Structure formats: C-alpha cells, structure tokens
C-alpha positions as semicolon CSV with decimal commas, in nm:
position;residue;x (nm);y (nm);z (nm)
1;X;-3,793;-1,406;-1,291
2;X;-3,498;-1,649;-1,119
3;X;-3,567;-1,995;-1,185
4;X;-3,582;-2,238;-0,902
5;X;-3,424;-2,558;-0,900
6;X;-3,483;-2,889;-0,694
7;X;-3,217;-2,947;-0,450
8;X;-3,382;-3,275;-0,305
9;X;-3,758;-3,401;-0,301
10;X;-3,973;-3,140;-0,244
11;X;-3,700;-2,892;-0,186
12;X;-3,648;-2,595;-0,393
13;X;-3,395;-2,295;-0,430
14;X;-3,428;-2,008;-0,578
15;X;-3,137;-1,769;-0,645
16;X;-3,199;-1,404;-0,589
17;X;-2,944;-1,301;-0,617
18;X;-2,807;-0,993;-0,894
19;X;-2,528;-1,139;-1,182
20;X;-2,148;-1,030;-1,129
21;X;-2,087;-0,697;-1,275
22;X;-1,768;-0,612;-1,430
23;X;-1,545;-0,452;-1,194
24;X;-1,528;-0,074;-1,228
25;X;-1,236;0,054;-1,336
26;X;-1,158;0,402;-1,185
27;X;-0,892;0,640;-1,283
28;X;-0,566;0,717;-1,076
29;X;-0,688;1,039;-0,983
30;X;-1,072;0,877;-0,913
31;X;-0,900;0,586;-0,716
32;X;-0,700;0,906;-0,534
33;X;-1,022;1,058;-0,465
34;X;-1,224;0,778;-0,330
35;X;-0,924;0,695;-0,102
36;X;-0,921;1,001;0,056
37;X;-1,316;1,017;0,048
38;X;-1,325;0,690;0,260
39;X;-1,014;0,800;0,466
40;X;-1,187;1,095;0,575
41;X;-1,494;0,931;0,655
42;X;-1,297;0,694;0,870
43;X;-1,144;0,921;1,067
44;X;-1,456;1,090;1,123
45;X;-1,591;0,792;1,219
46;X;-1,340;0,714;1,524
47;X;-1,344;1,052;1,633
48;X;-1,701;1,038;1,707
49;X;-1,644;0,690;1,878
50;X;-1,373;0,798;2,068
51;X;-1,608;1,106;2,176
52;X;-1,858;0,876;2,292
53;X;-1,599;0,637;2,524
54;X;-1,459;0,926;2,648
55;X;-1,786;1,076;2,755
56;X;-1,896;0,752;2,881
57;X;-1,626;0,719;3,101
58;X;-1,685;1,059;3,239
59;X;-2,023;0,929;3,330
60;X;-1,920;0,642;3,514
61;X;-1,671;0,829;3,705
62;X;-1,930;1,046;3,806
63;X;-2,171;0,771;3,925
64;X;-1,829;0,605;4,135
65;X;-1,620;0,852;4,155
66;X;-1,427;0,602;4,438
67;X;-1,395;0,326;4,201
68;X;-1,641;0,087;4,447
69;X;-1,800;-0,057;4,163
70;X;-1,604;-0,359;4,012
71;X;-1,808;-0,335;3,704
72;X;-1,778;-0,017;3,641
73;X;-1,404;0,011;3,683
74;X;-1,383;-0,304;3,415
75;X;-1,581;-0,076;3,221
76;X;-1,413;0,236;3,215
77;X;-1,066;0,037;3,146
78;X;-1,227;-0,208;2,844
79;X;-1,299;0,133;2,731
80;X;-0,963;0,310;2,752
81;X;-0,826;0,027;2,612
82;X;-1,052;0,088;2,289
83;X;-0,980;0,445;2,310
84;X;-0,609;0,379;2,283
85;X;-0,668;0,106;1,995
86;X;-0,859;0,400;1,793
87;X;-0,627;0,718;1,876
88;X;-0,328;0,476;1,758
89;X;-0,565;0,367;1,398
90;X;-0,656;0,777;1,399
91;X;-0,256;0,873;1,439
92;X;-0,128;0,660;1,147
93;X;-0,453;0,693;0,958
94;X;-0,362;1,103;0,973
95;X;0,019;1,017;0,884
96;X;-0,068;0,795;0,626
97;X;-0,284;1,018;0,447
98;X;-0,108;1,365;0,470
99;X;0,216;1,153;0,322
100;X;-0,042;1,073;0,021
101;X;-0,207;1,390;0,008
102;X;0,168;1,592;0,007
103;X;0,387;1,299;-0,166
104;X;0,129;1,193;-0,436
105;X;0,059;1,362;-0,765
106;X;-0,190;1,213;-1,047
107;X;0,054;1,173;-1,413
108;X;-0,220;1,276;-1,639
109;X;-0,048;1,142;-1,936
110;X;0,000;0,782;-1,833
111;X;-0,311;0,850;-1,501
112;X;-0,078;0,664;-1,267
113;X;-0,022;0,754;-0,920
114;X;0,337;0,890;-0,851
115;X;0,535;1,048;-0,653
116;X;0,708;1,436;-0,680
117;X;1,024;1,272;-0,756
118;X;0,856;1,061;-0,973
119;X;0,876;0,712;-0,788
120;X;0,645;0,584;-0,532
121;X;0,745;0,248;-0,345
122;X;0,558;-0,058;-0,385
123;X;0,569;-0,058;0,001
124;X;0,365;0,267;0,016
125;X;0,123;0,144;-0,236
126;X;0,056;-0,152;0,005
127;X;0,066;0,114;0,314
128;X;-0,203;0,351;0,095
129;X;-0,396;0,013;0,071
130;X;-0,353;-0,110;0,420
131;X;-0,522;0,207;0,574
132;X;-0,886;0,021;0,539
133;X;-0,737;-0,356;0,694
C-alpha cells in the first residue's frame, strides 16, 4: 500500500504511481521489428485519416457544390491542407522504410543493424529514428 505523506496541514499525497522499471533492452533484429511494426501501423493510420478528409470534403462539396458557404469552403481547404501535411509524412514514411527494409540486414554475430555493404550512416540511424518525430 503507497504511503501518504503531509505536504502542508491537513494536506496529504499519496503516490500511485508504479516504480521505474529497467529499460528493456531489445535486440537489433527486435528493435528492426518493432520499427517496422509501428511504421506500418502509422501509415495505416494516415491512410485511414486521409480517407476520412477526403470523404468529408466530398460531402461538403455536395451540400455547396457553388462554394456559397464561407464556412464550408474554410473547411474543405483546412482540410486539404491536412491532407497534404499527411500524404507528404505517408511519402517519406514509405521511402524511409523501404530504404530500411532493402538497405538493412541484422549481423547476427555482433546483432547490430548494418547495412549490405556493411556500413550504415549515423545520419540514417537518426532518419530510421526520426520517422516517429
């Protein structure tokens, strides 16, 4: 049971909350797999949202199809705006990760990351990590 403690008079705290746990520490080829786990889940995940905004602006088209309705017109471009934002994060998402997936190999002797000619950049390390930012 967490212990409370007296912040001031007739004030108390109690800390629920669980103790650090050691970070895990995953394997080249587990840290490969995760990446591209997550990275596929991402890009499913703008797909559908891009789906959506595009079908929403279909919608409101079809409701104005005149463009009459100032709010509606803010609307539909707020929304292309997004859609551009996510097809640009899809495109280099999809670069990024068929350069991993066809450049990256999994040393099992030493279970680094590396590439087929046996060097991978510190820059694409940072790129591989970027993909999430």
């Amino acid at each position: 049971m967490p212990e409370e403690k007296k912040i001031a008079e007739g004030v108390y705290m109690t800390d629920f909350r669980k103790p650090n746990q050691q970070p895990t520490n995953f394997t080249a080829q587990e840290e490969y797999e995760n990446l591209l786990a997550t990275t596929q889940y991402e890009v499913n995940d703008l797909t559908l949202k891009i789906f959506h905004l595009e079908r929403s602006n279909k919608e409101m088209l079809e409701m104005d199809p005149k463009g009459e309705d100032i709010d509606l017109v803010e609307a539909i471009i707020e929304n292309e705006n997004v859609i551009f934002k996510y097809k640009k994060r899809l495109e280099i998402i999809k670069e990024r990760l068929s350069k991993l997936q066809i450049n990256c190999i999994v040393d099992v002797n030493t279970s680094n990351l590396v590439s087929q000619d046996n060097q991978i950049k510190m820059e694409d390390e940072e790129e591989i990590h970027d993909i999430f930012l």
